PDB file of C-alpha atoms in Angstrom:
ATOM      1  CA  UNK A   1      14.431   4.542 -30.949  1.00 74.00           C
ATOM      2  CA  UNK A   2      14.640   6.491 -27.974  1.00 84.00           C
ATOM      3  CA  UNK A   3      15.487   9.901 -27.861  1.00 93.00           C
ATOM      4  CA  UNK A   4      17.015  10.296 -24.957  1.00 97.00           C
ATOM      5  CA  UNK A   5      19.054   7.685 -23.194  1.00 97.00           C
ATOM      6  CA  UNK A   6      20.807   7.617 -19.932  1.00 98.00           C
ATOM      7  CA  UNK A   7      22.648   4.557 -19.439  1.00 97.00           C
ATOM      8  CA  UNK A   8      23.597   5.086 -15.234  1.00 97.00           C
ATOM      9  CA  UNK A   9      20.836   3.759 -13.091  1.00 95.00           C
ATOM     10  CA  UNK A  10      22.522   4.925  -9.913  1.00 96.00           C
ATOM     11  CA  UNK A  11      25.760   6.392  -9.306  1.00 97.00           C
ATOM     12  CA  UNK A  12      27.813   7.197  -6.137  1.00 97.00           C
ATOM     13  CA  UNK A  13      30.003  10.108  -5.785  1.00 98.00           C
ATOM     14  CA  UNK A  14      32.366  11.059  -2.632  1.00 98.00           C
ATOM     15  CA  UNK A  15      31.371  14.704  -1.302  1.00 98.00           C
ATOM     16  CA  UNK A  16      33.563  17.530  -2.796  1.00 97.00           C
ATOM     17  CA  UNK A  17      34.908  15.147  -6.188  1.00 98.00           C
ATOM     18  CA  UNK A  18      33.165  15.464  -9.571  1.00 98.00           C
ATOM     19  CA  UNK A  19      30.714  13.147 -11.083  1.00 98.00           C
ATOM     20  CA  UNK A  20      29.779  13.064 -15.057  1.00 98.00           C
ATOM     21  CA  UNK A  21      25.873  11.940 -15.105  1.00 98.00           C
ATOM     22  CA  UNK A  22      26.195  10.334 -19.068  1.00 98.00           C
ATOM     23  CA  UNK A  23      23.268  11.358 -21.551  1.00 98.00           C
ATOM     24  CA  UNK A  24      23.415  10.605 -25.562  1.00 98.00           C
ATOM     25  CA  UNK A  25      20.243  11.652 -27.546  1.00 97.00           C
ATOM     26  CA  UNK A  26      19.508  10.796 -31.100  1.00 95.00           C
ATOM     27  CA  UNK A  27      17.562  13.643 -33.504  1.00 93.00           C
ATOM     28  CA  UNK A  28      17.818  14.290 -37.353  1.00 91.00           C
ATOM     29  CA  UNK A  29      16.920  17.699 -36.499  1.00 90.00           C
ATOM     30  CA  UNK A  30      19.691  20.590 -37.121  1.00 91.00           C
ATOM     31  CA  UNK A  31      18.327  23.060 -34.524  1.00 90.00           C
ATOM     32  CA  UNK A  32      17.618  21.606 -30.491  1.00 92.00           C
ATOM     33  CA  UNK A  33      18.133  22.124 -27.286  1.00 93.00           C
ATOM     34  CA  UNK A  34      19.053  20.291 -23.918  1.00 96.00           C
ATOM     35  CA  UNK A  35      18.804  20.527 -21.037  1.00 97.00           C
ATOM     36  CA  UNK A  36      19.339  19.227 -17.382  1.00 98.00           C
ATOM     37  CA  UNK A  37      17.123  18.766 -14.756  1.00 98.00           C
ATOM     38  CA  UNK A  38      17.352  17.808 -10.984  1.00 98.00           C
ATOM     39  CA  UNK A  39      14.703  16.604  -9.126  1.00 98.00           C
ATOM     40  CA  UNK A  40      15.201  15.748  -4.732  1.00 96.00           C
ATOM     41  CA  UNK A  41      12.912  13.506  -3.183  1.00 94.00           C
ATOM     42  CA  UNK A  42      10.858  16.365  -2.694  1.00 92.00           C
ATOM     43  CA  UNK A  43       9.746  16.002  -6.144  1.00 93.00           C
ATOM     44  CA  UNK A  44      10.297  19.586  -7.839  1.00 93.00           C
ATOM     45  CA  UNK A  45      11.990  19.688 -11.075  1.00 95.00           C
ATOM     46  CA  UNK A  46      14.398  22.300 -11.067  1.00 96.00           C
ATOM     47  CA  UNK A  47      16.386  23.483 -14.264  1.00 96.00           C
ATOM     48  CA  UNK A  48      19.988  22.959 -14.087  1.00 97.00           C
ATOM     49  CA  UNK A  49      21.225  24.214 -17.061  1.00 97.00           C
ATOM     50  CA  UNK A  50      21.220  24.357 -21.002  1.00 96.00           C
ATOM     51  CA  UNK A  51      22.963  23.343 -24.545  1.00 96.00           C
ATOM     52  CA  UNK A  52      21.915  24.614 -27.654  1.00 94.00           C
ATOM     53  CA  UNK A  53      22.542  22.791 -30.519  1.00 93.00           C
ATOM     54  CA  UNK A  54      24.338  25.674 -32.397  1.00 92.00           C
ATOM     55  CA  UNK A  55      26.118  26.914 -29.235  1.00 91.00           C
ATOM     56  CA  UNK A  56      29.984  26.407 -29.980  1.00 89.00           C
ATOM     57  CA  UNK A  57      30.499  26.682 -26.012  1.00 94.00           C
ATOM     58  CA  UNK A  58      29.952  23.932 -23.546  1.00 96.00           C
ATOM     59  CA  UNK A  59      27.607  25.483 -21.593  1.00 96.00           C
ATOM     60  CA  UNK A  60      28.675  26.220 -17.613  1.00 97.00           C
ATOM     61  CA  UNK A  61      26.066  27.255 -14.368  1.00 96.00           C
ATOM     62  CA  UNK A  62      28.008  27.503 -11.206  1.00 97.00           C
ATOM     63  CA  UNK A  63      29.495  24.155 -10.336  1.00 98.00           C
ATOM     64  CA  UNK A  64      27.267  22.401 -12.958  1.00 98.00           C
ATOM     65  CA  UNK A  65      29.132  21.970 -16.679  1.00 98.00           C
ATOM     66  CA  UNK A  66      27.704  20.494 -19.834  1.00 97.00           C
ATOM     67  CA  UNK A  67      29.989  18.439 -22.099  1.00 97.00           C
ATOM     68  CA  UNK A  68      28.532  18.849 -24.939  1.00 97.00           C
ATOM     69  CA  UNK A  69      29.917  16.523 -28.000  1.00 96.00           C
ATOM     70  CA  UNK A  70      27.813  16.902 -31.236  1.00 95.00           C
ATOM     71  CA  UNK A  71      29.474  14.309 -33.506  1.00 95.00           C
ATOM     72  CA  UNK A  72      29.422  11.877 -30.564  1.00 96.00           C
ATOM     73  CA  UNK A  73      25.242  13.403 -30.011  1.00 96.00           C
ATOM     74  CA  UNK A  74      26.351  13.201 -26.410  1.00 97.00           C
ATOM     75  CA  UNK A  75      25.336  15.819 -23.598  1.00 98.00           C
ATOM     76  CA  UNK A  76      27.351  15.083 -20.504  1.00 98.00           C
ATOM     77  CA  UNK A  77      26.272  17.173 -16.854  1.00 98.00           C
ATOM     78  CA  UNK A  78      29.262  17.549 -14.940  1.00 98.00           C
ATOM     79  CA  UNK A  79      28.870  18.429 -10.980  1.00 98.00           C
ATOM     80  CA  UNK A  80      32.313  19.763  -9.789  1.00 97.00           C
ATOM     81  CA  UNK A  81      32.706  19.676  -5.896  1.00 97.00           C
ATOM     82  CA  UNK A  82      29.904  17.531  -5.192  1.00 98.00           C
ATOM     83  CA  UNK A  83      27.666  18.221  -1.827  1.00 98.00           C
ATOM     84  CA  UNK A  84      24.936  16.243   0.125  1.00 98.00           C
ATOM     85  CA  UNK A  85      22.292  18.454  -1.342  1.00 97.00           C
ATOM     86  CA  UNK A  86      23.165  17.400  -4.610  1.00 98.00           C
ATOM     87  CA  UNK A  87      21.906  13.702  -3.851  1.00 98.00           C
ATOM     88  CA  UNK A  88      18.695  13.596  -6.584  1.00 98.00           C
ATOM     89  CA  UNK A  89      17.117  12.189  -9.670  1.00 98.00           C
ATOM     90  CA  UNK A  90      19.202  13.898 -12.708  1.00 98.00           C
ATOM     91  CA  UNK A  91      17.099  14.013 -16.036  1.00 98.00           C
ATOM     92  CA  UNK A  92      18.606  14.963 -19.256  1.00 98.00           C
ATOM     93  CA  UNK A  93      15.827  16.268 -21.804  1.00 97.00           C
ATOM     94  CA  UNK A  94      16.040  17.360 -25.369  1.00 94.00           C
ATOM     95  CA  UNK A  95      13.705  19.668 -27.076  1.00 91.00           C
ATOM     96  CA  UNK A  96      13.233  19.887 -31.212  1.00 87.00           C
ATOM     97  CA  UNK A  97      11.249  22.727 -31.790  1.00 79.00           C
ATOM     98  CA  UNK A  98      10.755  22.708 -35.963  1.00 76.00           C
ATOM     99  CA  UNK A  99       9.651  18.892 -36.049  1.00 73.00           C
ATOM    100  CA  UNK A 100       8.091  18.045 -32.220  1.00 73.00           C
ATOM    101  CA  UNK A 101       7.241  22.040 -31.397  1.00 74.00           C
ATOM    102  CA  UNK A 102       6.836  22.202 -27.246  1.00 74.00           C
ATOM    103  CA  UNK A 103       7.496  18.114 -26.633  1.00 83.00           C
ATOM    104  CA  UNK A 104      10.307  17.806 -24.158  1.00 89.00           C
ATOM    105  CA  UNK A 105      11.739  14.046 -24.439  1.00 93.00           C
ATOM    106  CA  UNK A 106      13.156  12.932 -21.309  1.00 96.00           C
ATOM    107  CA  UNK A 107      15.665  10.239 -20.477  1.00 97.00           C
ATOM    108  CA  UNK A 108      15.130   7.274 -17.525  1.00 97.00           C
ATOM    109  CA  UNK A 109      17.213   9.154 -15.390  1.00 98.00           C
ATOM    110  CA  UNK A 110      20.045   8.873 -12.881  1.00 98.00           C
ATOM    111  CA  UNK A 111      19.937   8.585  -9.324  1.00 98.00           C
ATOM    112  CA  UNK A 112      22.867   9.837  -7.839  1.00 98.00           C
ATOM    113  CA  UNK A 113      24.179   9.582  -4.362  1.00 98.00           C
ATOM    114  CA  UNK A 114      26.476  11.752  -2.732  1.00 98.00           C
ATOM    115  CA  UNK A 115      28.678  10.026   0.184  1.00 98.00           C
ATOM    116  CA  UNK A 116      30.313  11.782   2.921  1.00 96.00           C
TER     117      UNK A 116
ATOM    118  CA  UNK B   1      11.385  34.915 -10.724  1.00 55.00           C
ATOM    119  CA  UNK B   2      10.842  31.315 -12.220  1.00 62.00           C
ATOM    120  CA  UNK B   3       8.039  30.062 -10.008  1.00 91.00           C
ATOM    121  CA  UNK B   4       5.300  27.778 -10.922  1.00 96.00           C
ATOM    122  CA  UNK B   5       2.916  27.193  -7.985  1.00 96.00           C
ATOM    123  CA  UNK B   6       0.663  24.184  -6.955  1.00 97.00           C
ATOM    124  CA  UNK B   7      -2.361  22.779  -4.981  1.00 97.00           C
ATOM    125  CA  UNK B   8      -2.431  20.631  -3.019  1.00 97.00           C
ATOM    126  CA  UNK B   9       0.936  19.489  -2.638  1.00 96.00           C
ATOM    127  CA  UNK B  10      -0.739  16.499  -1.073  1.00 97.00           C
ATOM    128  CA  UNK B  11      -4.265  14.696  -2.085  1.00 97.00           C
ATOM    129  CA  UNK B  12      -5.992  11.433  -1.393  1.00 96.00           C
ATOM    130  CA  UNK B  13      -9.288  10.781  -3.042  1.00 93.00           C
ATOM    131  CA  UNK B  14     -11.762   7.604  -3.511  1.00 91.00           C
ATOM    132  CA  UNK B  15     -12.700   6.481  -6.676  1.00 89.00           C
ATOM    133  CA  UNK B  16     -15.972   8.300  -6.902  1.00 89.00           C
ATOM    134  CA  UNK B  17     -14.498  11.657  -5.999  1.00 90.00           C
ATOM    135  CA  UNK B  18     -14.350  14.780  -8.272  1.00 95.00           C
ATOM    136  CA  UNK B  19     -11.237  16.836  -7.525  1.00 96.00           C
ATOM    137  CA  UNK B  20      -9.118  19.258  -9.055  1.00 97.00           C
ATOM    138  CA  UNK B  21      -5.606  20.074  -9.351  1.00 98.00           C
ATOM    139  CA  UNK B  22      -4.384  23.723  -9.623  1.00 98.00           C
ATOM    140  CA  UNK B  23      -1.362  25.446 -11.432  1.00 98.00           C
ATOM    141  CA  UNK B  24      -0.028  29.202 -10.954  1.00 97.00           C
ATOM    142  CA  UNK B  25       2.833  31.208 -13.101  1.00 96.00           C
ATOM    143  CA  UNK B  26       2.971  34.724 -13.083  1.00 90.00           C
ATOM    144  CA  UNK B  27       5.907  34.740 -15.281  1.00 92.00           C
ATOM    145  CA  UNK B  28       4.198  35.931 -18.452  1.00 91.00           C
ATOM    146  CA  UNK B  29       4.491  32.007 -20.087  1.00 92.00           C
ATOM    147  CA  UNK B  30       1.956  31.299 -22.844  1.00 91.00           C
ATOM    148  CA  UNK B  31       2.852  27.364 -22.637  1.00 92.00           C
ATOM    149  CA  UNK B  32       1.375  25.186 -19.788  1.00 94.00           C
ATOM    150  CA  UNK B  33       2.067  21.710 -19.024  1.00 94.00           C
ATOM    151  CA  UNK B  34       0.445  18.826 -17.647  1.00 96.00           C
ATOM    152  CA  UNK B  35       2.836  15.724 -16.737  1.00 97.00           C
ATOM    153  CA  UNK B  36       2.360  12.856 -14.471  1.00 97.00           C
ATOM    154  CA  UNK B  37       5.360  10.892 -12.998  1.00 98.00           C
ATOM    155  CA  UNK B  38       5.316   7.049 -11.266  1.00 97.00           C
ATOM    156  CA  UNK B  39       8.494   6.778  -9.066  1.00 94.00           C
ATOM    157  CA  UNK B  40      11.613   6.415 -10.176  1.00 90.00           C
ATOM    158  CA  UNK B  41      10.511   6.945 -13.489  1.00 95.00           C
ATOM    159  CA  UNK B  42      10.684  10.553 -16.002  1.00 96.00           C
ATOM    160  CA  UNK B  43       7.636  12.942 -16.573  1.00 96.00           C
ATOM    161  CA  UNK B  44       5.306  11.645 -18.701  1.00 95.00           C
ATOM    162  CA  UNK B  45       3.655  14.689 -20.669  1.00 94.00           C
ATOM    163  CA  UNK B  46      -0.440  14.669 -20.435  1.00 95.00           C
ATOM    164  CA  UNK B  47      -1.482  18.453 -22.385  1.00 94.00           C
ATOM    165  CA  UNK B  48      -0.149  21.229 -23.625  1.00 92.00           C
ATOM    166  CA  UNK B  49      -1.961  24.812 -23.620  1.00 92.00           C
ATOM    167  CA  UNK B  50      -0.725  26.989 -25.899  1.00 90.00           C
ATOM    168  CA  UNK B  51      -1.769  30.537 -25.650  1.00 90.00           C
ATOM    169  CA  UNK B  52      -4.852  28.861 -23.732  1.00 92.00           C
ATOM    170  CA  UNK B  53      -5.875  26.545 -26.047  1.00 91.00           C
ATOM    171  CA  UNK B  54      -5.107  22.630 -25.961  1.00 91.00           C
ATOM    172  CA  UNK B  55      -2.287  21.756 -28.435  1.00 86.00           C
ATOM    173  CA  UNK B  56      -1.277  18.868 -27.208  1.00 82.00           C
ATOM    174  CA  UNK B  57      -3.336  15.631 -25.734  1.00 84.00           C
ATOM    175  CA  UNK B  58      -1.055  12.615 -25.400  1.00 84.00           C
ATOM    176  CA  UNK B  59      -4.526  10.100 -25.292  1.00 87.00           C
ATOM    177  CA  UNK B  60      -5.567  10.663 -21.896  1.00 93.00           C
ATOM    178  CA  UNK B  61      -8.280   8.946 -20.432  1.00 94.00           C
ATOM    179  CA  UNK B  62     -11.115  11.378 -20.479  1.00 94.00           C
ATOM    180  CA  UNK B  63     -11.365  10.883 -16.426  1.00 95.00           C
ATOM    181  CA  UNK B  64      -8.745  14.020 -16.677  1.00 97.00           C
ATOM    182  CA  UNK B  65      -9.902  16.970 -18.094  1.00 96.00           C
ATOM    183  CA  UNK B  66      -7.615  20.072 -18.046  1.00 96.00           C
ATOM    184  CA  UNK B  67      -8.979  23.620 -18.151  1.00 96.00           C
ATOM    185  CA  UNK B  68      -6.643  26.478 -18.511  1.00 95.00           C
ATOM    186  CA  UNK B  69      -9.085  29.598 -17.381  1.00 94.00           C
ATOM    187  CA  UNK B  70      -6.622  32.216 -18.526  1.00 93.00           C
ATOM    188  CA  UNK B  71      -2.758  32.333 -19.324  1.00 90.00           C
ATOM    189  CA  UNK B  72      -1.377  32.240 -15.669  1.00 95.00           C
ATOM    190  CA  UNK B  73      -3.722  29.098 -14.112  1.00 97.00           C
ATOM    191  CA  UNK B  74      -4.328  25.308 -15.016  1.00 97.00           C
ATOM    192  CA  UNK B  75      -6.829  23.023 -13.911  1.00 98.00           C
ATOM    193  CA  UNK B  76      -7.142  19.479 -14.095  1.00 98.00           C
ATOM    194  CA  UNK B  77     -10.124  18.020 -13.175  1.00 97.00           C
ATOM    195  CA  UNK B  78     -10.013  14.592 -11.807  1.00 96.00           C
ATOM    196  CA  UNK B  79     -13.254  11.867 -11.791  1.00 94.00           C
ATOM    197  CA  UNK B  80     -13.310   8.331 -11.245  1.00 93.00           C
ATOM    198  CA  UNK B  81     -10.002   7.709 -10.847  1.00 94.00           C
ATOM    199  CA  UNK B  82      -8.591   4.077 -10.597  1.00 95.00           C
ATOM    200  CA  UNK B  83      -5.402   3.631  -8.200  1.00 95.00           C
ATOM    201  CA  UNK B  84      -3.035   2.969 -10.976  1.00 96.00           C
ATOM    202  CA  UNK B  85      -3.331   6.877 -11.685  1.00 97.00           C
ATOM    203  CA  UNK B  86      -1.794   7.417  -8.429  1.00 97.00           C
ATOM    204  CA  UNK B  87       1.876   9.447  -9.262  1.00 98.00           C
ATOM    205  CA  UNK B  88       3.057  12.762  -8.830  1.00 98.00           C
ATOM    206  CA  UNK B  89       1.262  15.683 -10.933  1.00 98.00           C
ATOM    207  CA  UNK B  90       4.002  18.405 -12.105  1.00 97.00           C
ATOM    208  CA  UNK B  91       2.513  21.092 -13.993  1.00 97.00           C
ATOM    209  CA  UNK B  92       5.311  23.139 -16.308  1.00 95.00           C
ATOM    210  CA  UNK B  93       5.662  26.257 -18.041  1.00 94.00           C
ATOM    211  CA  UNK B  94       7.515  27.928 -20.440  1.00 92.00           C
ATOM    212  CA  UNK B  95       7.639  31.055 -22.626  1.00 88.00           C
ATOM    213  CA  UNK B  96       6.434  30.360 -26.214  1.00 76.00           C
ATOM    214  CA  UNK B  97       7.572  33.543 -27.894  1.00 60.00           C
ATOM    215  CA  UNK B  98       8.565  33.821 -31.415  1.00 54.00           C
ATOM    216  CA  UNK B  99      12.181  34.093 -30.510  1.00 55.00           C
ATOM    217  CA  UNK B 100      12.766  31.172 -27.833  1.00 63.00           C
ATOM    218  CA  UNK B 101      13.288  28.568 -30.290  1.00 71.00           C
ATOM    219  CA  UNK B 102      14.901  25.698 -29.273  1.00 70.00           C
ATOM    220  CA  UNK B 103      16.149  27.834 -26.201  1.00 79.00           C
ATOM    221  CA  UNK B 104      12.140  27.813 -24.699  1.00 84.00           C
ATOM    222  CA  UNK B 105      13.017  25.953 -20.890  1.00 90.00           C
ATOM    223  CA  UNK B 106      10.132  24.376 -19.093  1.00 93.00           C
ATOM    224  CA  UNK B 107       9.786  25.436 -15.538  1.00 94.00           C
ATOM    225  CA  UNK B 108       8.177  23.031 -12.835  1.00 96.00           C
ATOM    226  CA  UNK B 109       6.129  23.619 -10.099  1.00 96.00           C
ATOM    227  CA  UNK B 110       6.599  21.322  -6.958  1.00 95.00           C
ATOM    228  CA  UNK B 111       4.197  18.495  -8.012  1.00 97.00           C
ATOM    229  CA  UNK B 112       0.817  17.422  -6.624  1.00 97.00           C
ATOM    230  CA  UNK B 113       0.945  13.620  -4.757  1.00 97.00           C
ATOM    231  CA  UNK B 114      -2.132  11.771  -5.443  1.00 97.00           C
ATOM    232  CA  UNK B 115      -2.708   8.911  -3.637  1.00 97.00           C
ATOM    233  CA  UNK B 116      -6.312   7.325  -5.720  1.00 96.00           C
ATOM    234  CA  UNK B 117      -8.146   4.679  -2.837  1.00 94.00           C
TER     235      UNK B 117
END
């Protein structure tokens, strides 16, 4: 099963509305993290932000929110007030650190597009 | 600062070459990563150094061979590449202390593009 899954390919998003990229994961595990990373065209990953699996706040970074569900194992990035730069690769990533130590898993991705 | 460094940003090598990919963080990390990346597609992790020594091989083909000469630099060594191992390189690091837990982030460097002829 995978661990991480991103079901949006692509997704469009008018400049300055919000966009929810989805992300569900799937662990047995009581203690993990995840996280969000974007990556331009330029290639660098850069670290959005992070959810802790015992953290009873969503988690919030500037514009970027996490919707963070734990029944539902769901990890939702919302970008408020989108902008051209944030046009980019979005990959959600989970970490397990008692059964899979360092091992990030990462999810396909979504390519979003911002529209002026 | 949360800066991972890499050279070349940019290489292109024949089959027969030898080459070598480099990796930088002066951010006190004891975890390094190795990952390599086709388009459109996520990281796909290669090694892990932990507190310099290899943890983690995910079955690479021996024509990589990673070196970490200390805790702030990576190598990987490249020889007799085939063009399907074209992709971008992104070497990662993260903390590893007792108390990170699941909190430990990975931090990416820019990625080398390797381009195998």
């Amino acid at each position: 099963a995978q661990k991480i899954t991103q079901t949006q390919p692509g997704m469009f998003v008018q400049e300055k509305e919000a966009v929810t990229l989805d992300c569900t994961y799937d662990t047995s595990d009581q203690s993990y993290g995840l996280f969000w990373y974007k990556q331009p065209s330029s290639g660098e990953m850069i670290f959005l932000i992070y959810q802790g699996s015992y953290d009873e706040q969503n988690a919030t970074e500037g514009r970027y929110s996490l919707n963070f569900q734990k029944a539902r194992k769901s990890a939702n990035l919302v970008i408020s007030a989108s902008q051209l730069g944030d046009s980019a690769m979005y990959f959600c990533a989970m970490r397990e650190p008692r059964s899979t130590g360092n091992q990030f898993y990462f999810g396909t991705g979504t390519s979003l597009t911002v529209i002026p | 600062d949360t800066e991972v460094t890499q050279t070349p940003k940019h290489l292109v090598m024949g089959m027969t070459n030898k080459k070598s990919l480099k990796c930088e963080q002066h951010m006190g990390h004891r975890a390094m990563y190795w990952y390599k990346q086709k388009a459109k597609k996520p990281p796909e992790l290669m090694f892990v150094y932990s507190y310099e020594k290899l943890s983690i091989n995910e079955s690479v083909p021996s024509r990589f061979s990673p070196e970490c000469p200390n805790s702030s630099l990576l190598n990987l060594h490249l020889h007799a590449l085939q063009p399907e191992d074209s992709a971008l390189y992104l070497c990662a690091s993260s903390q590893q202390g007792p108390s990170s837990g699941e909190r430990e982030t990975q931090y990416f460097g820019p990625g080398t593009r390797l381009l195998v002829l």
